[in-house]
Coordinates of C-alpha atoms and ligand atoms in Angstrom, one line a residue:
Chain A
X1 CA 1.2 -13.5 15.1
X2 CA 2.8 -11.1 17.5
X3 CA 5.5 -8.5 17.2
X4 CA 8.8 -9.1 18.8
X5 CA 9.9 -6.6 21.4
X6 CA 11.5 -3.3 20.2
X7 CA 11.8 0.3 21.3
X8 CA 9.9 3.0 19.5
X9 CA 10.7 6.7 19.1
X10 CA 8.4 9.4 17.7
X11 CA 10.6 12.4 16.8
X12 CA 8.9 15.7 16.0
X13 CA 11.6 16.9 13.6
X14 CA 13.6 15.4 10.7
X15 CA 16.9 16.3 12.4
X16 CA 16.0 14.3 15.5
X17 CA 14.9 11.3 13.3
X18 CA 18.1 11.4 11.4
X19 CA 20.1 11.5 14.7
X20 CA 18.2 8.5 16.1
X21 CA 18.8 6.5 13.0
X22 CA 22.5 7.5 12.9
X23 CA 23.0 6.5 16.5
X24 CA 21.3 3.1 16.1
X25 CA 24.0 2.0 13.7
X26 CA 21.8 -0.1 11.4
X27 CA 19.7 -1.5 14.2
X28 CA 16.9 0.9 13.6
X29 CA 14.1 1.1 10.9
X30 CA 11.9 3.9 9.8
X31 CA 8.2 3.3 10.7
X32 CA 5.7 5.1 8.5
X33 CA 2.3 3.6 8.0
X34 CA 3.7 0.2 9.1
X35 CA 1.5 -1.7 6.7
X36 CA 4.4 -3.5 5.2
X37 CA 7.0 -3.3 8.0
X38 CA 4.9 -4.6 10.9
X39 CA 3.6 -7.7 9.0
X40 CA 7.2 -8.5 8.0
X41 CA 8.3 -8.1 11.6
X42 CA 5.5 -10.4 12.8
X43 CA 6.6 -13.0 10.3
X44 CA 10.1 -12.6 11.6
X45 CA 11.4 -11.6 8.2
X46 CA 12.7 -8.2 9.3
X47 CA 14.2 -7.5 12.8
X48 CA 14.9 -4.1 14.3
X49 CA 15.7 -2.9 17.9
X50 CA 14.3 0.6 17.3
X51 CA 11.5 1.9 15.2
X52 CA 11.7 5.6 14.3
X53 CA 8.1 6.7 13.7
X54 CA 8.1 9.6 11.1
X55 CA 4.4 10.3 11.2
X56 CA 4.8 13.1 13.7
X57 CA 7.1 15.1 11.4
X58 CA 4.9 17.8 10.0
X59 CA 7.2 18.6 7.0
X60 CA 6.9 15.1 5.6
X61 CA 3.1 15.2 5.5
X62 CA 2.6 18.0 2.9
X63 CA 2.3 18.2 -0.8
X64 CA 3.8 21.5 -2.0
X65 CA 4.8 23.2 -5.2
X66 CA 8.5 24.0 -5.6
X67 CA 9.9 27.0 -7.4
X68 CA 11.2 25.0 -10.4
X69 CA 7.6 23.9 -11.1
X70 CA 7.9 20.4 -9.6
X71 CA 5.5 19.0 -7.0
X72 CA 7.1 17.8 -3.7
X73 CA 5.1 15.0 -2.1
X74 CA 6.2 14.4 1.6
X75 CA 7.2 10.8 2.3
X76 CA 4.6 10.5 5.0
X77 CA 1.7 11.7 2.8
X78 CA -0.9 8.9 2.6
X79 CA -1.4 6.9 -0.6
X80 CA -5.1 7.9 -0.6
X81 CA -4.0 11.6 -0.9
X82 CA -2.1 10.8 -4.1
X83 CA -5.2 9.4 -5.7
X84 CA -6.4 13.1 -5.7
X85 CA -3.3 14.5 -7.5
X86 CA -4.5 15.1 -11.0
X87 CA -1.4 16.4 -12.8
X88 CA -0.2 12.9 -13.8
X89 CA -3.2 10.6 -14.3
X90 CA -0.8 7.5 -14.3
X91 CA 0.2 8.3 -10.7
X92 CA -3.4 8.8 -9.5
X93 CA -4.4 5.6 -11.3
X94 CA -1.6 3.7 -9.7
X95 CA -2.4 5.1 -6.2
X96 CA -6.0 4.1 -6.6
X97 CA -4.9 0.5 -7.2
X98 CA -2.7 0.2 -4.1
X99 CA -4.1 -2.4 -1.6
X100 CA -7.5 -1.2 -0.5
X101 CA -9.0 2.1 0.6
X102 CA -8.5 1.2 4.2
X103 CA -4.8 0.4 3.8
X104 CA -4.3 3.4 1.5
X105 CA -5.0 5.9 4.3
X106 CA -2.7 4.1 6.6
X107 CA 0.1 3.5 4.1
X108 CA 2.4 6.3 3.0
X109 CA 4.0 7.2 -0.3
X110 CA 7.5 6.8 1.0
X111 CA 6.6 3.4 2.5
X112 CA 5.1 2.4 -0.9
X113 CA 8.4 3.2 -2.7
X114 CA 10.3 1.1 -0.1
X115 CA 7.8 -1.7 0.2
X116 CA 9.7 -5.0 0.4
X117 CA 9.9 -7.5 -2.5
X118 CA 7.5 -10.4 -2.3
X119 CA 7.9 -14.1 -2.5
X120 CA 5.6 -17.0 -1.8
X121 CA 8.2 -18.6 0.4
X122 CA 9.6 -15.5 2.0
X123 CA 6.2 -14.2 2.9
X124 CA 5.4 -17.3 5.1
X125 CA 5.4 -17.1 8.8
X126 CA 8.4 -17.5 11.1
X127 CA 6.8 -20.7 12.3
X128 CA 6.9 -22.2 8.8
X129 CA 10.5 -21.3 8.4
X130 CA 11.5 -22.9 11.8
X131 CA 14.0 -25.7 11.3
X132 CA 14.1 -25.2 7.5
X133 CA 17.2 -24.2 5.6
X134 CA 16.9 -20.4 5.2
X135 CA 16.8 -18.8 1.7
X136 CA 18.9 -15.9 0.5
X137 CA 16.4 -13.3 1.7
X138 CA 16.5 -14.8 5.2
X139 CA 20.3 -14.8 5.3
X140 CA 20.7 -18.4 4.0
X141 CA 22.3 -19.9 0.9
X142 CA 19.5 -21.2 -1.3
X143 CA 16.4 -20.2 -3.2
X144 CA 13.2 -22.2 -3.0
X145 CA 11.6 -20.6 -6.1
X146 CA 14.6 -20.9 -8.4
X147 CA 16.6 -23.7 -6.9
X148 CA 19.6 -23.2 -9.2
X149 CA 19.6 -19.4 -8.7
X150 CA 22.6 -17.8 -7.0
X151 CA 20.5 -14.8 -6.0
X152 CA 17.1 -13.9 -4.6
X153 CA 14.5 -13.1 -7.2
X154 CA 11.6 -11.9 -5.0
X155 CA 9.3 -9.6 -7.0
X156 CA 9.2 -5.8 -6.8
X157 CA 5.7 -5.1 -5.8
X158 CA 4.9 -1.4 -5.4
X159 CA 2.2 0.1 -7.7
X160 CA 3.4 3.7 -7.5
X161 CA 6.9 2.9 -8.7
X162 CA 6.3 2.1 -12.4
X163 CA 4.2 5.2 -12.7
X164 CA 6.9 7.3 -11.0
X165 CA 9.7 5.8 -13.1
X166 CA 7.8 6.5 -16.4
X167 CA 7.0 10.1 -15.2
X168 CA 10.7 10.6 -14.5
X169 CA 10.2 11.5 -10.8
X170 CA 13.0 11.8 -8.4
X171 CA 13.4 11.4 -4.6
X172 CA 15.1 13.4 -2.0
X173 CA 17.0 11.4 0.6
X174 CA 18.6 12.8 3.9
X175 CA 21.0 11.4 6.4
X176 CA 23.5 12.8 8.9
X177 CA 26.0 13.3 6.0
X178 CA 23.6 15.5 4.0
X179 CA 21.0 15.1 1.4
X180 CA 21.0 13.6 -2.1
X181 CA 18.7 13.5 -5.0
X182 CA 18.2 10.5 -7.2
X183 CA 15.9 9.2 -10.0
X184 CA 13.2 6.9 -8.6
X185 CA 14.6 4.1 -10.8
X186 CA 17.9 4.3 -9.0
X187 CA 16.3 3.5 -5.6
X188 CA 16.3 -0.2 -6.8
X189 CA 18.7 -3.0 -7.5
X190 CA 18.1 -6.4 -9.1
X191 CA 18.6 -8.3 -5.8
X192 CA 15.4 -9.4 -4.1
X193 CA 17.2 -9.9 -0.8
X194 CA 18.3 -6.2 -0.6
X195 CA 16.2 -4.5 -3.2
X196 CA 16.7 -0.9 -2.2
X197 CA 19.8 1.3 -2.5
X198 CA 19.1 3.5 0.5
X199 CA 21.8 3.3 3.2
X200 CA 20.7 2.4 6.8
X201 CA 20.9 6.0 8.2
X202 CA 19.0 7.5 5.3
X203 CA 15.4 8.8 5.3
X204 CA 13.5 9.3 2.1
X205 CA 11.9 12.8 2.6
X206 CA 10.2 13.8 -0.6
X207 CA 9.1 12.5 -4.0
X208 CA 9.6 15.2 -6.7
X209 CA 7.2 15.1 -9.7
X210 CA 8.3 17.2 -12.7
X211 CA 5.6 19.5 -14.1
X212 CA 3.4 17.8 -16.7
X213 CA 4.4 19.3 -20.1
X214 CA 1.7 20.5 -22.6
X215 CA 0.4 17.7 -24.9
X216 CA 1.4 15.0 -22.4
X217 CA -0.7 11.9 -21.5
X218 CA 0.1 9.2 -19.0
X219 CA -1.5 5.9 -18.0
X220 CA -1.1 3.0 -15.6
X221 CA -2.5 -0.5 -15.8
X222 CA -2.3 -3.3 -13.2
X223 CA -3.1 -7.0 -13.6
X224 CA -4.0 -8.7 -10.3
X225 CA -6.5 -11.4 -9.4
X226 CA -8.7 -9.0 -7.5
X227 CA -9.7 -5.4 -8.0
X228 CA -8.7 -4.5 -4.4
X229 CA -6.2 -5.8 -1.9
X230 CA -4.0 -7.8 -4.2
X231 CA -0.4 -7.2 -5.3
X232 CA 0.3 -6.8 -9.0
X233 CA 1.1 -9.8 -11.2
X234 CA 2.3 -7.2 -13.7
X235 CA 1.9 -3.4 -13.6
X236 CA 2.9 -1.1 -16.4
X237 CA 2.9 2.7 -16.8
X238 CA 3.5 4.8 -19.9
X239 CA 3.9 8.5 -20.8
X240 CA 3.6 10.1 -24.2
X241 CA 4.2 13.8 -25.1
X242 CA 3.1 15.1 -28.5
X243 CA 4.8 17.8 -30.5
X244 CA 2.8 20.9 -31.4
X245 CA 1.4 19.3 -34.5
X246 CA -0.6 17.0 -32.2
X247 CA 0.6 13.9 -34.1
X248 CA 4.3 13.5 -33.8
X249 CA 5.7 11.9 -30.6
X250 CA 8.0 14.3 -28.9
X251 CA 8.9 12.1 -25.9
X252 CA 7.9 8.7 -24.6
X253 CA 8.7 6.5 -21.6
X254 CA 7.4 3.4 -19.9
X255 CA 8.2 1.1 -17.0
X256 CA 7.1 -2.3 -15.7
X257 CA 7.0 -4.0 -12.3
X258 CA 5.4 -6.8 -10.4
X259 CA 7.1 -9.6 -12.4
X260 CA 10.6 -8.2 -12.2
X261 CA 13.2 -8.1 -9.3
X262 CA 13.7 -4.3 -9.8
X263 CA 11.2 -2.0 -11.4
X264 CA 12.4 -1.7 -15.1
X265 CA 12.2 1.2 -17.6
X266 CA 11.0 0.0 -21.0
X267 CA 12.7 1.6 -24.0
X268 CA 9.9 3.2 -26.1
X269 CA 12.1 6.0 -27.5
X270 CA 11.5 4.5 -31.0
X271 CA 8.3 6.4 -30.9
X272 CA 10.0 9.7 -30.7
X273 CA 10.1 11.9 -33.8
X274 CA 7.5 9.7 -35.5
X275 CA 3.9 10.1 -36.2
X276 CA 2.0 7.8 -33.8
X277 CA -0.3 5.1 -35.3
X278 CA -1.7 2.0 -33.6
X279 CA 0.6 -0.1 -35.9
X280 CA 3.6 1.8 -34.6
X281 CA 2.5 1.3 -31.0
X282 CA 2.2 -2.5 -31.7
X283 CA 5.6 -2.6 -33.1
X284 CA 7.3 -0.5 -30.5
X285 CA 5.6 -2.3 -27.5
X286 CA 6.5 -5.7 -28.9
X287 CA 10.1 -4.8 -29.1
X288 CA 10.3 -2.7 -25.8
X289 CA 8.9 -5.4 -23.6
X290 CA 12.0 -7.6 -24.3
X291 CA 13.9 -5.2 -22.0
X292 CA 12.1 -6.7 -19.1
X293 CA 14.9 -9.2 -18.9
X294 CA 14.5 -11.9 -16.3
X295 CA 10.8 -12.5 -15.5
X296 CA 10.2 -13.7 -11.9
X297 CA 7.0 -15.4 -10.7
X298 CA 8.2 -15.5 -7.0
X299 CA 5.3 -13.2 -6.0
X300 CA 2.6 -15.7 -7.0
X301 CA 4.1 -19.0 -8.3
X302 CA 0.9 -20.3 -9.9
X303 CA 1.2 -17.6 -12.6
X304 CA 4.0 -18.7 -14.9
X305 CA 6.7 -16.4 -16.4
X306 CA 5.7 -16.9 -20.0
X307 CA 2.2 -15.7 -19.4
X308 CA 3.5 -12.7 -17.4
X309 CA 5.8 -11.7 -20.2
X310 CA 3.0 -11.9 -22.7
X311 CA 0.7 -9.9 -20.4
X312 CA 3.4 -7.2 -19.9
X313 CA 3.5 -6.7 -23.6
X314 CA -0.3 -6.3 -23.8
X315 CA -0.4 -3.9 -20.8
X316 CA 2.4 -1.9 -22.3
X317 CA 0.6 -1.6 -25.6
X318 CA -2.7 -0.6 -23.9
X319 CA -1.1 1.9 -21.6
X320 CA 0.7 3.5 -24.5
X321 CA -2.5 3.8 -26.3
X322 CA -4.3 5.3 -23.3
X323 CA -1.4 7.7 -22.7
X324 CA -1.6 8.7 -26.4
X325 CA -5.3 9.3 -26.2
X326 CA -4.9 11.5 -23.1
X327 CA -2.0 13.4 -24.8
X328 CA -4.3 14.2 -27.8
X329 CA -6.9 15.5 -25.4
X330 CA -4.5 17.3 -23.1
Chain B
X21 CA 11.7 -4.1 27.6
X22 CA 10.6 -1.2 29.6
X23 CA 7.0 -0.1 29.6
X24 CA 5.7 3.3 28.5
X25 CA 2.7 5.3 29.7
X26 CA 0.0 5.7 27.1
X27 CA -3.3 7.5 27.3
X28 CA -6.0 6.1 25.0
X29 CA -9.4 7.7 24.2
X30 CA -11.7 4.7 23.5
X31 CA -15.4 5.0 22.9
X32 CA -15.4 8.4 24.7
X33 CA -13.5 7.2 27.8
X34 CA -9.9 7.9 28.7
X35 CA -7.6 5.1 29.8
X36 CA -4.1 5.4 31.1
X37 CA -2.0 2.3 30.6
X38 CA 1.5 1.1 31.1
X39 CA 2.4 -1.0 28.0
X40 CA 5.3 -2.3 26.1
X41 CA 6.1 -0.3 22.9
X42 CA 5.6 -3.3 20.6
X43 CA 2.0 -4.0 21.6
X44 CA -0.6 -3.3 19.0
X45 CA -3.7 -1.4 19.5
X46 CA -5.7 -4.6 18.9
X47 CA -3.9 -6.4 21.7
X48 CA -4.4 -3.6 24.1
X49 CA -8.1 -3.2 23.2
X50 CA -8.7 -6.9 23.7
X51 CA -6.4 -7.8 26.5
X52 CA -6.1 -4.6 28.6
X53 CA -9.5 -3.0 28.0
X54 CA -11.6 -6.2 27.6
X55 CA -13.0 -4.9 24.3
X56 CA -13.2 -8.1 22.3
X57 CA -15.4 -6.9 19.5
X58 CA -12.4 -6.3 17.3
X59 CA -11.0 -9.8 16.4
X60 CA -7.5 -11.2 16.0
X61 CA -7.2 -13.4 13.0
X62 CA -4.7 -13.0 10.2
X63 CA -2.9 -10.3 12.2
X64 CA -1.2 -9.1 8.9
X65 CA -3.7 -6.6 7.6
X66 CA -5.4 -8.9 5.1
X67 CA -8.7 -9.9 6.7
X68 CA -10.1 -6.8 8.3
X69 CA -11.7 -8.3 11.4
X70 CA -9.6 -6.0 13.6
X71 CA -11.0 -2.8 12.0
X72 CA -11.7 0.1 14.4
X73 CA -12.0 3.9 13.8
X74 CA -9.1 6.1 14.6
X75 CA -9.8 9.8 14.1
X76 CA -13.0 8.9 12.2
X77 CA -11.2 6.6 9.7
X78 CA -11.1 2.8 9.7
X79 CA -7.7 1.4 10.6
X80 CA -6.5 -2.2 11.0
X81 CA -5.7 -2.2 14.7
X82 CA -3.4 -5.2 14.3
X83 CA -1.0 -2.9 12.3
X84 CA -1.2 0.2 14.6
X85 CA 1.1 0.4 17.6
X86 CA -1.0 1.2 20.7
X87 CA 1.5 4.0 21.5
X88 CA 0.8 5.5 18.1
X89 CA -2.9 5.7 18.8
X90 CA -2.4 8.3 21.6
X91 CA -4.2 11.5 21.2
X92 CA -6.7 10.1 18.7
X93 CA -10.3 9.3 19.2
X94 CA -10.8 5.5 18.9
X95 CA -14.2 3.9 18.4
X96 CA -14.8 0.2 18.5
X97 CA -17.9 -1.8 17.7
X98 CA -18.8 -1.6 21.4
X99 CA -19.0 2.2 21.1
X100 CA -21.5 2.4 18.2
X101 CA -24.8 1.7 19.9
X102 CA -26.2 4.8 21.7
X103 CA -28.4 4.5 24.8
X104 CA -29.1 0.8 24.1
X105 CA -30.2 1.6 20.6
X106 CA -28.2 -0.1 17.8
X107 CA -26.5 2.2 15.3
X108 CA -28.3 2.3 12.0
X109 CA -25.6 0.2 10.4
X110 CA -26.0 -2.5 13.1
X111 CA -29.8 -2.4 12.6
X112 CA -29.4 -2.7 8.9
X113 CA -27.1 -5.7 9.2
X114 CA -29.7 -7.4 11.3
X115 CA -32.6 -6.5 9.1
X116 CA -30.8 -7.6 5.9
X117 CA -29.5 -10.8 7.3
X118 CA -26.0 -9.6 6.6
X119 CA -24.7 -11.7 9.4
X120 CA -24.1 -15.5 9.6
X121 CA -21.4 -16.6 11.9
X122 CA -20.8 -13.0 12.9
X123 CA -17.0 -13.1 13.1
X124 CA -16.4 -10.5 10.3
X125 CA -19.3 -8.3 11.4
X126 CA -17.6 -5.9 13.8
X127 CA -14.8 -5.2 11.2
X128 CA -17.3 -4.9 8.4
X129 CA -19.5 -2.4 10.2
X130 CA -16.5 -0.3 11.4
X131 CA -15.2 -0.1 7.8
X132 CA -18.7 0.8 6.5
X133 CA -19.0 3.4 9.3
X134 CA -15.7 5.0 8.4
X135 CA -16.4 4.9 4.7
X136 CA -19.9 6.5 5.0
X137 CA -18.3 9.2 7.2
X138 CA -16.3 10.4 4.2
X139 CA -18.4 9.1 1.3
X140 CA -22.1 9.9 2.2
X141 CA -23.6 9.0 -1.2
X142 CA -21.6 6.0 -2.5
X143 CA -22.5 3.8 -5.5
X144 CA -22.7 0.0 -5.0
X145 CA -19.4 -0.4 -6.6
X146 CA -17.8 2.1 -4.3
X147 CA -19.1 0.1 -1.3
X148 CA -17.8 -3.2 -2.8
X149 CA -14.4 -1.6 -3.2
X150 CA -14.5 0.0 0.3
X151 CA -15.0 -3.4 2.0
X152 CA -12.3 -5.0 -0.2
X153 CA -10.1 -5.3 2.9
X154 CA -12.8 -7.2 4.9
X155 CA -13.1 -10.9 4.3
X156 CA -16.4 -12.8 5.0
X157 CA -16.6 -16.5 4.3
X158 CA -20.3 -17.0 4.9
X159 CA -22.6 -14.5 3.2
X160 CA -21.0 -13.9 -0.2
X161 CA -21.1 -10.1 0.6
X162 CA -24.4 -9.5 -1.2
X163 CA -26.5 -8.9 1.9
X164 CA -23.6 -6.9 3.5
X165 CA -23.5 -4.6 0.5
X166 CA -27.3 -4.2 0.6
X167 CA -27.2 -3.3 4.3
X168 CA -24.6 -0.7 3.8
X169 CA -26.4 0.7 0.7
X170 CA -29.6 0.9 2.7
X171 CA -27.9 3.0 5.4
X172 CA -26.3 5.1 2.7
X173 CA -29.7 5.9 1.2
X174 CA -31.3 6.6 4.6
X175 CA -28.3 8.8 5.2
X176 CA -28.9 10.7 2.0
X177 CA -32.5 11.3 3.1
X178 CA -31.5 12.5 6.5
X179 CA -28.6 14.5 5.2
X180 CA -26.2 12.5 7.3
X181 CA -27.5 13.9 10.6
X182 CA -28.0 10.7 12.5
X183 CA -24.7 9.1 11.5
X184 CA -22.7 12.2 12.1
X185 CA -23.8 12.2 15.7
X186 CA -21.8 9.2 16.6
Ligands
FAD7 C1 -3.0 -6.9 2.6 C2 -2.1 -5.9 1.9 C3 -2.2 -5.6 0.6 C4 -1.3 -4.7 0.0 N1 -1.4 -4.5 -1.4 C5 -0.6 -3.6 -2.0 C6 -0.7 -3.3 -3.4 O1 -1.6 -3.8 -4.0 N2 0.2 -2.4 -3.9 C7 1.2 -1.8 -3.2 O2 1.9 -1.1 -3.8 N3 1.3 -2.1 -1.9 C8 0.5 -3.0 -1.3 N4 0.6 -3.2 0.1 C9 1.8 -2.7 0.8 C10 1.6 -1.4 1.6 O3 0.4 -1.4 2.3 C11 1.8 -0.2 0.8 O4 2.8 -0.3 -0.1 C12 2.0 1.0 1.7 O5 2.0 2.2 0.9 C13 3.3 1.0 2.4 O6 3.5 2.2 3.1 P1 3.7 2.2 4.7 O7 3.8 3.7 5.1 O8 2.7 1.4 5.4 O9 5.1 1.5 4.8 P2 5.9 1.0 6.1 O10 5.4 -0.4 6.4 O11 5.8 1.9 7.2 O12 7.4 0.9 5.5 C14 7.8 0.1 4.5 C15 9.3 0.1 4.4 O13 9.8 1.3 4.1 C16 10.7 1.9 5.1 N5 10.3 3.3 5.1 C17 9.1 3.8 5.1 N6 9.1 5.2 5.0 C18 10.4 5.5 4.9 C19 11.1 6.7 4.7 N7 10.4 7.9 4.6 N8 12.5 6.7 4.6 C20 13.1 5.5 4.7 N9 12.5 4.3 4.9 C21 11.2 4.3 5.0 C22 10.3 1.1 6.3 O14 11.4 1.0 7.2 C23 10.0 -0.3 5.8 O15 11.1 -1.0 5.5 C24 -0.3 -4.1 0.7 C25 -0.2 -4.4 2.1 C26 -1.0 -5.3 2.7 C27 -0.9 -5.6 4.2
SF4_8 S1 13.0 -15.8 -4.4 FE1 14.1 -14.9 -2.7 S2 12.7 -14.8 -1.0 FE2 11.9 -16.3 -2.5 S3 12.8 -18.3 -1.9 FE3 14.2 -17.4 -3.4 S4 15.7 -16.4 -2.1 FE4 13.9 -16.7 -0.8

């Protein structure tokens, strides 16, 4: 499968990149590691007249500490580099489960957050789609996975995102009209055909991790068919902070992805102010997983929704327990 | 689409080429430079047969724009043997019978080379994960893993000197 023709620019500064994107009026795309964008262009799922390569922008390739105690990860930092960031174990765990080692030093963190939603039909070649009625995600008016659906339900597939949502990370976004800061969860909408809330001229520049408070533990668990090189069927992350007594939960959060259209926070606040026990974790996880809402199996259609929902509950329960254990040892 | 001038450093030689911006490193290696060791199969980053080293790290050359490879040292399977002598990894693949049809072999060896560059003393599980991006449909991976582990242990004995030379 070959790429269609396009122009490519490699600006050395963020300003230049933003200008190029602004001038291209929606015809341009950011090229980072290219491990998601280039296959999509080969399959004729995504078209662009201009690719703006951001790998030459030095400021986007660093991890730095900010004055407020947060850690700023440049969007063009490789996923492999994140496996070495130890402040939030859930994030390092998630990074080490992205694709394979080879793809992780090509792929960037920013690209991972903006990886396209996946679907068995959508991810077929342009050749397969030739002459067929196009689906919502390809600009058509029907869905092959959920034939009665009025909207695309391709699956959110990043591994870093549930970890970042549970951690409460934010992203910095820049465009010609300035910069804005938003919670990672607000980067997504529940529409598989247009799953990201970034505007065409915007560049994601940094991911901001809050400092990890004392007595805090975090964990990430992914279910996929293979240990490497396989997108998640379900992935879950959880964070637990303990009060000074070492037993009472001060703060808790969790998120799920892989079987949902947009990465979804799971409400585990019921833990807060209570002494954690394994029974309590059972109860809270069982209730919280209901917030998953619609479960999609578009990413791998041989794994049914009921099973995915059940596994999500199990993974939530396990990740809470792992986070709790880490919090006790923190 | 207008062409652009690109200078590529491949296996120690410099090549100046006029290419279209959408051409991948794999296409240029195979079609402009005649280096057909890296293979074109899935072309989507899933199978690993196009693996080459860029700046010492293995990359899927089907997902790298040739223009983006400028200024980086590229090594393909053709560049591994030195003075007619196979690279230790090539030798080990032969000795362990880690080759059947041979189609995945260049990619497999380039991944292993890049991996050992940065992980000189891996465990068997590390090696299995490292080649997770390389698909082989003949050997069942056992002999491939044994060949790589063999070089890793030779490497440990020789404190990495021989491999580091390439
Ligand atoms: C075989 C295979 C297996 C994979 N398995 C996994 C997996 O298990 N888990 C997983 O999470 N991912 C997986 N991936 C997807 C991908 O490799 C990673 O998500 C990677 O981190 C994407 O980063 P990139 O830099 O290559 O993105 P790119 O392909 O460069 O970009 C992806 C998208 O984001 C946009 N973009 C990139 N950076 C920015 C920015 N800074 N600002 C604005 N827009 C931007 C691009 O325009 C594009 O639309 C897999 C990919 C392949 C080919
Ligand atoms: S889920 Fe989305 S991408 Fe898949 S067939 Fe339906 S509309 Fe197309």
